[in-house]
XYZ file of C-alpha atoms in Angstrom:
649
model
C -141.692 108.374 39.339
C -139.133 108.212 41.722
C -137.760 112.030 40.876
C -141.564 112.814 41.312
C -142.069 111.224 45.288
C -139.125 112.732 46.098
C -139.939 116.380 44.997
C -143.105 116.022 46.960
C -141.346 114.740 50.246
C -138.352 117.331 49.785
C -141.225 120.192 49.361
C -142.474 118.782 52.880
C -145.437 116.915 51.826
C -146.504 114.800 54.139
C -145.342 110.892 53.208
C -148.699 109.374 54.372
C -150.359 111.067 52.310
C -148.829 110.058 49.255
C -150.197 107.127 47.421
C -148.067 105.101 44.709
C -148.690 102.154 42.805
C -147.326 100.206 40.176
C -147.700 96.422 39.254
C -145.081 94.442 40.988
C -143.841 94.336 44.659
C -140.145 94.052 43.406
C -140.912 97.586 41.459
C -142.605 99.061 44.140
C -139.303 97.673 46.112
C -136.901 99.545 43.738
C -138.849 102.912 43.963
C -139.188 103.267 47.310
C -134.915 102.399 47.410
C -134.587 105.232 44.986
C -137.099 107.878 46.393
C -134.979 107.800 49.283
C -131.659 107.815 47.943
C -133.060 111.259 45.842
C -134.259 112.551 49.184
C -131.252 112.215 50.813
C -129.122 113.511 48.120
C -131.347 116.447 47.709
C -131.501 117.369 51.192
C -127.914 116.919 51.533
C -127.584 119.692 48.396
C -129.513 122.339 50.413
C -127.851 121.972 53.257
C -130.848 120.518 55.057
C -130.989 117.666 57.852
C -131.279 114.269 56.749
C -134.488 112.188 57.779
C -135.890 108.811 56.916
C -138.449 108.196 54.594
C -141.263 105.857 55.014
C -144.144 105.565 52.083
C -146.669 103.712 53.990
C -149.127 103.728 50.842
C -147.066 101.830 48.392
C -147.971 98.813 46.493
C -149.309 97.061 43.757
C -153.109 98.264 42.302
C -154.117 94.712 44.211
C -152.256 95.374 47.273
C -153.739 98.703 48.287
C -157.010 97.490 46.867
C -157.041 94.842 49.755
C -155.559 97.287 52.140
C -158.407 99.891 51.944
C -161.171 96.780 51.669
C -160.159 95.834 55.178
C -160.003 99.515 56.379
C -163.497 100.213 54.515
C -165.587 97.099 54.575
C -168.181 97.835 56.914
C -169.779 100.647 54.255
C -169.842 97.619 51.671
C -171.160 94.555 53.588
C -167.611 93.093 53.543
C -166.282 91.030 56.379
C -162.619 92.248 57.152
C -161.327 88.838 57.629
C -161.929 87.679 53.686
C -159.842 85.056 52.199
C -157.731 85.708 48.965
C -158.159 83.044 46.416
C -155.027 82.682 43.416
C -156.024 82.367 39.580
C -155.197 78.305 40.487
C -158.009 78.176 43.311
C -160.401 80.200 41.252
C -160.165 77.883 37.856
C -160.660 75.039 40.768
C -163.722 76.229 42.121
C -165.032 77.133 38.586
C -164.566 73.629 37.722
C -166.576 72.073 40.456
C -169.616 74.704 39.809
C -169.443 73.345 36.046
C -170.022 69.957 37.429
C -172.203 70.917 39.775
C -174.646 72.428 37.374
C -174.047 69.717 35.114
C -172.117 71.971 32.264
C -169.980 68.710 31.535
C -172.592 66.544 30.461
C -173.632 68.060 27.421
C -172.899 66.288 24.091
C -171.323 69.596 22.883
C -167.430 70.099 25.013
C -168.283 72.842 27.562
C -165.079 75.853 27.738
C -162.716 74.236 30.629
C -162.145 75.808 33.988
C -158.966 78.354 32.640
C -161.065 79.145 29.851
C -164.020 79.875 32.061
C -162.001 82.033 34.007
C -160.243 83.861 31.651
C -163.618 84.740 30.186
C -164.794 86.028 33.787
C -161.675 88.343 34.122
C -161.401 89.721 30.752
C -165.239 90.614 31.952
C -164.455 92.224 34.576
C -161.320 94.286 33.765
C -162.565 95.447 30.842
C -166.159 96.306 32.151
C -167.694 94.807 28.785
C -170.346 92.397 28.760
C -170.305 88.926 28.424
C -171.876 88.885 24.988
C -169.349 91.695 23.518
C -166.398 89.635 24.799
C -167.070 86.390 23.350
C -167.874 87.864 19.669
C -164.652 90.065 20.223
C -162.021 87.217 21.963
C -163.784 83.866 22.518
C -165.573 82.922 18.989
C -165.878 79.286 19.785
C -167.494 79.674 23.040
C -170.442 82.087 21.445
C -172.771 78.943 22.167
C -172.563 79.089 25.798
C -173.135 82.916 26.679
C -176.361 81.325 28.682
C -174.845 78.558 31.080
C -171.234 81.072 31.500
C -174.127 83.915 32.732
C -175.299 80.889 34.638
C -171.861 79.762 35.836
C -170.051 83.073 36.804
C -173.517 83.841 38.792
C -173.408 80.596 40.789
C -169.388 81.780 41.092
C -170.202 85.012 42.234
C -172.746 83.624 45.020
C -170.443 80.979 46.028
C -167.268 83.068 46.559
C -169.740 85.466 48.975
C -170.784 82.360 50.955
C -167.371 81.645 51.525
C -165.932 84.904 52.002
C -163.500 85.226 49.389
C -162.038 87.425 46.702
C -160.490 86.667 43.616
C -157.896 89.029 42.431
C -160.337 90.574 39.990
C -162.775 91.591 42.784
C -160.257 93.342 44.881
C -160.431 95.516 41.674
C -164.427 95.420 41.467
C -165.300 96.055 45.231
C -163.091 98.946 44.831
C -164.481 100.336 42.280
C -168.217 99.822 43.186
C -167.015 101.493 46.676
C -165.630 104.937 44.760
C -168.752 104.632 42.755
C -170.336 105.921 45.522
C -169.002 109.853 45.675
C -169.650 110.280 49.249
C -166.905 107.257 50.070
C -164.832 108.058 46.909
C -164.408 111.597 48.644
C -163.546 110.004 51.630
C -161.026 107.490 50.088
C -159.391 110.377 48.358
C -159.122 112.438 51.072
C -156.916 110.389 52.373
C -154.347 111.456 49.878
C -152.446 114.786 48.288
C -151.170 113.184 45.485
C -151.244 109.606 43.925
C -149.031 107.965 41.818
C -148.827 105.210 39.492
C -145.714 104.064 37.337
C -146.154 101.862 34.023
C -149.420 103.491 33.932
C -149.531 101.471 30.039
C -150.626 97.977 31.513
C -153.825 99.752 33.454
C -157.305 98.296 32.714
C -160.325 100.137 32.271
C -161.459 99.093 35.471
C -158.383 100.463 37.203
C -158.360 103.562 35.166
C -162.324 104.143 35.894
C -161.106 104.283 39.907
C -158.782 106.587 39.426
C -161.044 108.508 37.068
C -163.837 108.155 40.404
C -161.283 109.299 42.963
C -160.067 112.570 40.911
C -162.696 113.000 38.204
C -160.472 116.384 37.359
C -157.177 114.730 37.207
C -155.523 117.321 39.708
C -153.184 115.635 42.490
C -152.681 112.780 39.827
C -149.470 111.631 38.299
C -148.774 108.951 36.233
C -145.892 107.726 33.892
C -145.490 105.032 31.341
C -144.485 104.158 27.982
C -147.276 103.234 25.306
C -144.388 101.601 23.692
C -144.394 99.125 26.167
C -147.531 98.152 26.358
C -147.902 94.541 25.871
C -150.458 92.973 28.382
C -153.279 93.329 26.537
C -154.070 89.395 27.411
C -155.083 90.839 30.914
C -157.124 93.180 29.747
C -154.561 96.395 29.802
C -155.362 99.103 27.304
C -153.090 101.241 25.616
C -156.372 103.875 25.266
C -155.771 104.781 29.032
C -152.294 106.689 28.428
C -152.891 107.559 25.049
C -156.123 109.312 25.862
C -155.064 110.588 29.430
C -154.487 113.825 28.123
C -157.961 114.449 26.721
C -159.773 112.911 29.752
C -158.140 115.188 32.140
C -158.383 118.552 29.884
C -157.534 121.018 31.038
C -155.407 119.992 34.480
C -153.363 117.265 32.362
C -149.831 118.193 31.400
C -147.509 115.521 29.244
C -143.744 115.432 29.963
C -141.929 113.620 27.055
C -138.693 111.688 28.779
C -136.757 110.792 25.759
C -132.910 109.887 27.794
C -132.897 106.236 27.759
C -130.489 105.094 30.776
C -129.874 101.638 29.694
C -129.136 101.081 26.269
C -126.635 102.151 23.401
C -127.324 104.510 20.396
C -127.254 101.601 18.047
C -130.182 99.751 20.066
C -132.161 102.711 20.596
C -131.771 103.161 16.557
C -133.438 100.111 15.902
C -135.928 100.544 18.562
C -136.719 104.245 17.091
C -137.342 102.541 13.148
C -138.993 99.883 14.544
C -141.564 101.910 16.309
C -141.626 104.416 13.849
C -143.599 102.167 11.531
C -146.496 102.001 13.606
C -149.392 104.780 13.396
C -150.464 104.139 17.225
C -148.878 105.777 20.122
C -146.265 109.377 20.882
C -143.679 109.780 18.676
C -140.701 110.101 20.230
C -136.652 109.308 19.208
C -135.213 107.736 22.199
C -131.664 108.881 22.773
C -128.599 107.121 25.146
C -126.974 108.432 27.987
C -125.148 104.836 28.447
C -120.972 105.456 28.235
C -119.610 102.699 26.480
C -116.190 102.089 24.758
C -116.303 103.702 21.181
C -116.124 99.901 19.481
C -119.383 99.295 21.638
C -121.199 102.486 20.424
C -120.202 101.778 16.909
C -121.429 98.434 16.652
C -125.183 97.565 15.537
C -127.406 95.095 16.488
C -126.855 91.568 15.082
C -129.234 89.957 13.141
C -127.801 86.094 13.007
C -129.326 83.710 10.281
C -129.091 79.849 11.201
C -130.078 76.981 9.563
C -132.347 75.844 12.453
C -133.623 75.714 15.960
C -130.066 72.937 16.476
C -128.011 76.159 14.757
C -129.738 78.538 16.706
C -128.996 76.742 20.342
C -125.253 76.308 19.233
C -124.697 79.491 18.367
C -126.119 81.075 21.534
C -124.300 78.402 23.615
C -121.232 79.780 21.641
C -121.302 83.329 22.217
C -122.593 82.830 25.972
C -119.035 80.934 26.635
C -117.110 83.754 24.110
C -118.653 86.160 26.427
C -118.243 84.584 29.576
C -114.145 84.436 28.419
C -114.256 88.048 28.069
C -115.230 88.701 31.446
C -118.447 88.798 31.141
C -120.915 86.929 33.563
C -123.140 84.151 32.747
C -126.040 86.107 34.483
C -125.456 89.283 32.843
C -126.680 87.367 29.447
C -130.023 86.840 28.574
C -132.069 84.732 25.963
C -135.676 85.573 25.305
C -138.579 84.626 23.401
C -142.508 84.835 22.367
C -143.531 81.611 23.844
C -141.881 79.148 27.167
C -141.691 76.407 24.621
C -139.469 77.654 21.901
C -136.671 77.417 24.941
C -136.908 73.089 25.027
C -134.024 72.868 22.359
C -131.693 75.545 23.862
C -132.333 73.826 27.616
C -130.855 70.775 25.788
C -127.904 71.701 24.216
C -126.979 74.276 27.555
C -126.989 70.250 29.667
C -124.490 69.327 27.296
C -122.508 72.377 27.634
C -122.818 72.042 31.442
C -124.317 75.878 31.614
C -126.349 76.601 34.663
C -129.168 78.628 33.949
C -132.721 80.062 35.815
C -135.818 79.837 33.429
C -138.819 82.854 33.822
C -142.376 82.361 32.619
C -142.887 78.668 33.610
C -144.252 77.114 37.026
C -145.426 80.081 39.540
C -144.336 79.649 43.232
C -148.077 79.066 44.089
C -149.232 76.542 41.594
C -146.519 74.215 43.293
C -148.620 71.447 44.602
C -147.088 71.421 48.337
C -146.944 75.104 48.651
C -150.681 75.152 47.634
C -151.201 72.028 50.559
C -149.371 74.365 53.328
C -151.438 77.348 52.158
C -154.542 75.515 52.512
C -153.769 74.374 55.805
C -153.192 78.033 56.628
C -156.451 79.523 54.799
C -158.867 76.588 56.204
C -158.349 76.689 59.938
C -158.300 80.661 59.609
C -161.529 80.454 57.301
C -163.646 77.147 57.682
C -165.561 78.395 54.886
C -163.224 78.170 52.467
C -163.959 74.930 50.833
C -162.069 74.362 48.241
C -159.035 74.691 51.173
C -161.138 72.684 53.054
C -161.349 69.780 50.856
C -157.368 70.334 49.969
C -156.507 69.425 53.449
C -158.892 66.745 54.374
C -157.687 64.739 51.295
C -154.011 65.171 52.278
C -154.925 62.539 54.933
C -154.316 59.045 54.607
C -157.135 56.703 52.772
C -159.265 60.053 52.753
C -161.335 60.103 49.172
C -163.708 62.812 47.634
C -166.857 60.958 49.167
C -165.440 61.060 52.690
C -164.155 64.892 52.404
C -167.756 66.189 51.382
C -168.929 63.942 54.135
C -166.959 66.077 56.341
C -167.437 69.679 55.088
C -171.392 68.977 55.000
C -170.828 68.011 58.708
C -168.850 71.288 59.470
C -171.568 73.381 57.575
C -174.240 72.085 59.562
C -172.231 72.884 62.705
C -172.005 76.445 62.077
C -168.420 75.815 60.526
C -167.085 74.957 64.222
C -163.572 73.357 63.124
C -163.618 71.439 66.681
C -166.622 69.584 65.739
C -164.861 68.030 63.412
C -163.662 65.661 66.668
C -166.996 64.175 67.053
C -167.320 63.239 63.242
C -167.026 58.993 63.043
C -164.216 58.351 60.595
C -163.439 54.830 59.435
C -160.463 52.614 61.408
C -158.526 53.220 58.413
C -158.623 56.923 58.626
C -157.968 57.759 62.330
C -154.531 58.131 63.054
C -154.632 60.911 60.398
C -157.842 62.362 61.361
C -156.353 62.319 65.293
C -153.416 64.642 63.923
C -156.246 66.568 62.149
C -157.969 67.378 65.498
C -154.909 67.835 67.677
C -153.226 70.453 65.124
C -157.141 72.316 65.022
C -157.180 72.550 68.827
C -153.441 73.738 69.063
C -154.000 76.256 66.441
C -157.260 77.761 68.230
C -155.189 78.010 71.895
C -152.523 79.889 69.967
C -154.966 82.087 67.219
C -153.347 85.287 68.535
C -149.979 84.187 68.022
C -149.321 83.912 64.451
C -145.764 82.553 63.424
C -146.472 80.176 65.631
C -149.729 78.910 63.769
C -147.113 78.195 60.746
C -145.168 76.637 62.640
C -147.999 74.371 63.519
C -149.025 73.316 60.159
C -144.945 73.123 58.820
C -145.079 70.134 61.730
C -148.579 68.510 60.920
C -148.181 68.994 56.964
C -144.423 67.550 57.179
C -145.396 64.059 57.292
C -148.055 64.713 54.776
C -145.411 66.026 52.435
C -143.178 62.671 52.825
C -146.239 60.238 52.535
C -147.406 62.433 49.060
C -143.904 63.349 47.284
C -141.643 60.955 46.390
C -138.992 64.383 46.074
C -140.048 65.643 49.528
C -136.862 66.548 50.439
C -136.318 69.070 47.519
C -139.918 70.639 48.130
C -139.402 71.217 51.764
C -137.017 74.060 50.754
C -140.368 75.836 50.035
C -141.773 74.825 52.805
C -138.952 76.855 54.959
C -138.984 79.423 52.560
C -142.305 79.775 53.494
C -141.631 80.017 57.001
C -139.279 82.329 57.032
C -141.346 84.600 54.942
C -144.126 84.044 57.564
C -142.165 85.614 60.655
C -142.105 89.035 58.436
C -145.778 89.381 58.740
C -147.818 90.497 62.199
C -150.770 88.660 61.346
C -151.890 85.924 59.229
C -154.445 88.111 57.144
C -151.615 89.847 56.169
C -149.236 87.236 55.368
C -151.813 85.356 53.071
C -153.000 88.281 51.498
C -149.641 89.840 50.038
C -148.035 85.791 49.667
C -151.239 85.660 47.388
C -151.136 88.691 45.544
C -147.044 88.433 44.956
C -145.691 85.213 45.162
C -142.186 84.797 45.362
C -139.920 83.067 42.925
C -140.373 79.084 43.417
C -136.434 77.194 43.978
C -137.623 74.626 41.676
C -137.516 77.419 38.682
C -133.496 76.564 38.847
C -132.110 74.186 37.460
C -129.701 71.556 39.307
C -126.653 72.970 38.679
C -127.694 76.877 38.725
C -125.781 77.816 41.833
C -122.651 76.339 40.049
C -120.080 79.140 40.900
C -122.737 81.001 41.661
C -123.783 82.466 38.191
C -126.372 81.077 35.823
C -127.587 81.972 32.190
C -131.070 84.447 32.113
C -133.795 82.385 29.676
C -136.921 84.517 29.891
C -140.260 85.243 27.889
C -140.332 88.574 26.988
C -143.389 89.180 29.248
C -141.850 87.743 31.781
C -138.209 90.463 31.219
C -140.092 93.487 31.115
C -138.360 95.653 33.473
C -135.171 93.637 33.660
C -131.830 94.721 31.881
C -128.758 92.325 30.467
C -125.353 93.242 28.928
C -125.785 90.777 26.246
C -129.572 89.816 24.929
C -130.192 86.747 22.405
C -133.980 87.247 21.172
C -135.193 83.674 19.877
C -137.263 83.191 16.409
C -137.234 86.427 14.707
C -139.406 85.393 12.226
C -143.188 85.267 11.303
C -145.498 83.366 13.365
C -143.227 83.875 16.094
C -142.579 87.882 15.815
C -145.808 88.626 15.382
C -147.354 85.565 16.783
C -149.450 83.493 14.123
C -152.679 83.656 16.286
C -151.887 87.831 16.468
C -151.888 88.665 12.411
C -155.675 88.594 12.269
C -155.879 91.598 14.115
C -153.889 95.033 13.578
C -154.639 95.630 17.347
C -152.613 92.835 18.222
C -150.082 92.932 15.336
C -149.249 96.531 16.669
C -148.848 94.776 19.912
C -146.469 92.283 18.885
C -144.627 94.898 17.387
C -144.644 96.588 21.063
C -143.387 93.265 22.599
C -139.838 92.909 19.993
C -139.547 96.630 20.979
C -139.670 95.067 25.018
C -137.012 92.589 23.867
C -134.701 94.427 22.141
C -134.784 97.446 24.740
C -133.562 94.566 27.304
C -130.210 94.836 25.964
C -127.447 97.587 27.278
C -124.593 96.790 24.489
C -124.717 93.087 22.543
C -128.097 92.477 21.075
C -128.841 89.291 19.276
C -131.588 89.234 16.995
C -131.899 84.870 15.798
C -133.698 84.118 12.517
C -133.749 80.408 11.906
C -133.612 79.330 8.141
C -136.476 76.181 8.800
C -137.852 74.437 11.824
C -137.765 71.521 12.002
C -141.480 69.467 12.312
C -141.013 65.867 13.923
C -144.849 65.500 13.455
C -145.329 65.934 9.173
C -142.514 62.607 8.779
C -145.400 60.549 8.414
C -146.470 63.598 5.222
C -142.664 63.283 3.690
C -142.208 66.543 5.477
C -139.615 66.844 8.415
C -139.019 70.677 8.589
C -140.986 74.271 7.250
C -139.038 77.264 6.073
C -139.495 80.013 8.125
C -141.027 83.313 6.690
C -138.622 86.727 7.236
C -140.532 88.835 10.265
C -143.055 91.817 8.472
C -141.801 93.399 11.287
C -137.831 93.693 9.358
C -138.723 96.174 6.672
C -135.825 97.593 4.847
C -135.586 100.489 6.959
C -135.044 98.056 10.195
C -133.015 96.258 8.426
C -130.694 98.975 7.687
C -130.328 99.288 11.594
C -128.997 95.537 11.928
C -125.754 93.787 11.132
C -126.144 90.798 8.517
C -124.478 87.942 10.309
C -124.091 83.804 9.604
C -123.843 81.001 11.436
C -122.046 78.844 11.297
C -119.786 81.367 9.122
C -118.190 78.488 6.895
C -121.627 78.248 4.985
C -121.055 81.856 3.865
C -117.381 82.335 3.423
C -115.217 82.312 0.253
C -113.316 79.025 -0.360
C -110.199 78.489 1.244
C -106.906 78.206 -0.434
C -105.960 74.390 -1.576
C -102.571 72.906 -1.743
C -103.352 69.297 -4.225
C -107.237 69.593 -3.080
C -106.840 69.552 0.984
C -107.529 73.342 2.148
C -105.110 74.733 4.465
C -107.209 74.826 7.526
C -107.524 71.108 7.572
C -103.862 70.976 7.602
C -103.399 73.160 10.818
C -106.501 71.459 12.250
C -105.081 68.210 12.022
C -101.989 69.513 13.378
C -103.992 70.417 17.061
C -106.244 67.976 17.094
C -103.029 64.964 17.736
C -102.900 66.458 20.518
């Protein structure tokens, strides 16, 4: 994608009017790096001038989605100044509506909030009805297709009042706006060419606004890898690249890239079988361009049996400290898996080891209680009709319950939302020194509106002794709280700021661990969701076995088998030369002691047919279990001789 934007700009097309998305800020980071490294290196070749290159119209599908909102949102009844709720707030204010309509009090258990909303989104990406997606993905919630109509109406209403946007209707306002041809030509217009990168984890509704904005394909470009496609829990669909070709007929072209940069021959061997046995998707034999030592080249893929999840921890802990020996860095090793939980015994034994190490998939940066109390400072006084924030803030204060809060907000409605009036609303003695800090940080932050750092500034020093009074490890959680602050000064305004903090979080401090800036080098644990895109020297993949690779709640369905398939392929490709694949013997089950039963045997992977198999390395561990005897002298083995030997020392 990068080679693409860079043609274009070297051809002299203007920059502005290229638009490119893809689905992370960090990617969109590295491609706008690259396009103008290929630009200048280009140029350079021709003998041409050098000049900078800017890409103005480059971001995530939610990113620009809120960018041309705010630029278009007169022609939809949209108020420029809308608030951007997180999944967290969303589930929130799902969960008061369910209580609100009394959902909760009904003999038979109503979904809960996540559920709720993960039932509204896979709506809405997916453009299906309600009924079609609870036969299809929620069985057990078939019951309640009336009260979640009911629900995600009074949502829907609610959100409007308020004047906010979940990140699924950045997606729907946009499309509803290109629905319209006269403002989809207009949108479009704006651009020469558009183009989006790991075009495999689209949703229908992103696909259908593309499809609205160049109904005959020309001026679009898009790459991806079906074999990579592995979100379909947010609604992606493999159809959308695997049927680009007919939808565009006759303007669509398809450019096979079959150079892998990253891994050796032996990898992409295994990668090629494995993929190979699946009837969905191109055919294609990936082949290496990575230079490696001939030992490296020659060497396949380990597949390491262990007795358990114990075996399996010790063994990676092992080769992690072999390979840091060797030269190799702890952060240039990686150790995925399926699910954030099948990590807990590995976290263990890497204590005792005293191995530093950053874990991926768990807490987000914005589900961190304080940074979600700073942020609601932030949203509130910018958007008084944002209530959940609202209520957020008001309960940060001192002896301040739920009663007193709605006391307050039904005060502030009926005063037209005026934050200031809030200084004429009787509190209890017990309340006021808070509620006078309240007040004087409202009034500040009004003289100062037009100055925006400063307005963080404002609410780091009112929310500081908020944070000491709530958190008993206040001083660890106000690194955020700078972090924060420092991100804040990047950002002109504080639309801005909240919008893209919301829509790409950055990484949260507390995801390390204590000791992970230990010589500044840490071990990689991951879920393989969560490494897509990432690369390692030296990848461990967790549970290799059934119920873990495919998942148990995936064999139902060949859809999502094939997927699961697609996500080993994600975890293996990881790896540039050592590749680990773990298949534990038994788990052990703390729970079936009372049954007689402390441990299951685990069941060989469907996905390790003979023909994968034959791409793998048979390995042990430990190897003693699987080696011939040793030689005796009068029934003590000669090992235990020289062992004894060391260990007096």
């Amino acid at each position: 994608m990068a080679n693409r934007a860079a043609h274009l700009i070297v051809k002299d097309v203007d920059p502005n009017r290229i638009l490119l998305m893809t689905f992370s800020r960090r990617a969109a980071g590295e491609l706008a790096d690259r396009t103008k490294r290929i630009v200048a290196a280009e140029l350079k070749a021709i003998g041409s001038k050098t000049r900078s290159v800017n890409l103005p119209w480059m971001g995530t599908f939610h990113s620009i989605a809120n960018r041309l909102l705010r630029e278009h949102s007169s022609i939809i009844g949209l108020s420029s100044s809308f608030s951007i709720i997180d999944n967290s707030d969303a589930a929130d204010m799902l969960d008061v509506l369910r209580h609100e309509l009394n959902l909760c009090q009904s003999q038979k258990r109503f979904p809960k909030k996540t559920t709720c909303l993960n039932i509204y989104s896979r709506c809405v990406n997916s453009q299906m009805d309600i009924a079609k997606i609870l036969e299809l993905e929620f069985p057990w919630c078939e019951d309640w297709e009336h009260e979640l109509r009911q629900l995600f109406r009074l949502y829907s209403k609610r959100k409007q009042e308020q004047v906010l946007l979940d990140y699924d209707d950045l997606l729907l306002y946009w499309y509803y706006m290109v629905q319209d041809k006269e403002y989809a030509k207009r949108i479009s217009q704006q651009f020469d060419h558009v183009l989006v990168d790991e075009y495999q984890d689209t949703n229908r509704l992103q696909a259908a606004i593309l499809s609205c904005l160049f109904p005959s394909g020309r001026g679009l470009t898009v790459v991806g890898d079906d074999a990579q496609s592995i979100y379909r829990f947010r609604s992606a669909e493999i159809e959308n690249i695997l049927n680009f070709p007919q939808q565009f007929k006759p303007a669509a072209k398809v450019i096979t890239l079959k150079t892998n940069y990253r891994s050796t021959q032996p990898i992409l061997n295994l990668s090629n079988t494995l993929l190979a046995q699946s009837n969905v998707g191109y055919q294609k034999e990936l082949v290496s361009y990575a230079s490696s030592n001939p030992y490296t080249m020659k060497r396949k893929p380990a597949l390491v049996k262990v007795e358990d999840d114990a075996g399996q921890a010790k063994y990676i802990v092992e080769k992690v400290l072999e390979n840091r020996e060797m030269g190799l860095a702890l952060k240039q090793n990686a150790v995925l898996f399926r699910s954030s939980y099948h990590s807990d015994r590995l976290e263990i034994e890497l204590m005792r080891a005293d191995i530093p190490y950053i874990k991926y998939g768990g807490l987000k940066f914005l589900e961190a209680a304080h940074v979600k109390d700073l942020l609601s400072i932030i949203r509130w006084v910018n958007n008084p009709k944002h209530l959940l924030s609202g209520n957020r803030v008001l309960r940060l204060l001192p002896n301040v319950g739920p009663k007193l809060a709605k006391k307050a907000l039904d005060f502030l409605h009926n005063n037209q939302f005026q934050l200031e009036a809030l200084s004429r609303f009787l509190t209890p003695n017990n309340v006021s020194d808070g509620w006078e800090q309240l007040i004087k940080f409202i009034n500040a932050c009004q003289s100062d509106n037009s100055n925006w750092p400063a307005q963080m500034d404002l609410a780091q020093l009112f929310y500081n002794p908020l944070l000491e009074l709530k958190y008993d490890d206040s001083y660890t959680r106000n690194g955020d709280i700078e972090h924060l602050s420092k991100l804040a000064q990047q950002f002109s305004n504080v639309e801005e700021f909240v919008s893209e903090l919301t829509l790409e979080p950055p990484s949260c401090s507390g995801d390390l661990t204590d000791k992970a800036h230990k010589d500044d080098d840490f071990l990689i644990l991951s879920t393989v969701h969560s490494a897509k895109g990432q690369e390692w020297d030296s990848v461990f993949i967790l549970n290799v076995a059934d119920g873990n690779f495919p998942n148990e709640y995936s064999t139902s369905n060949e859809k999502e088998v094939e997927e699961e398939r697609r996500l080993l392929n994600v975890a293996i490709t990881r790896a540039k030369t050592g590749l680990h694949l773990i298949q534990p013997l038994k788990y052990w089950v703390p729970e079936q002691a009372k049954y007689g039963k402390k441990h299951v045997y685990g069941a060989k992977s469907r996905f390790l047919t003979p023909s994968v198999l034959n791409q793998l390395e048979d390995d042990f561990y430990p190897k003693s279990t699987n080696m011939a005897a040793e030689p005796m002298i009068d029934g003590i083995t000669i090992s235990n001789i020289q062992s004894k030997i060391r260990e007096q020392w």
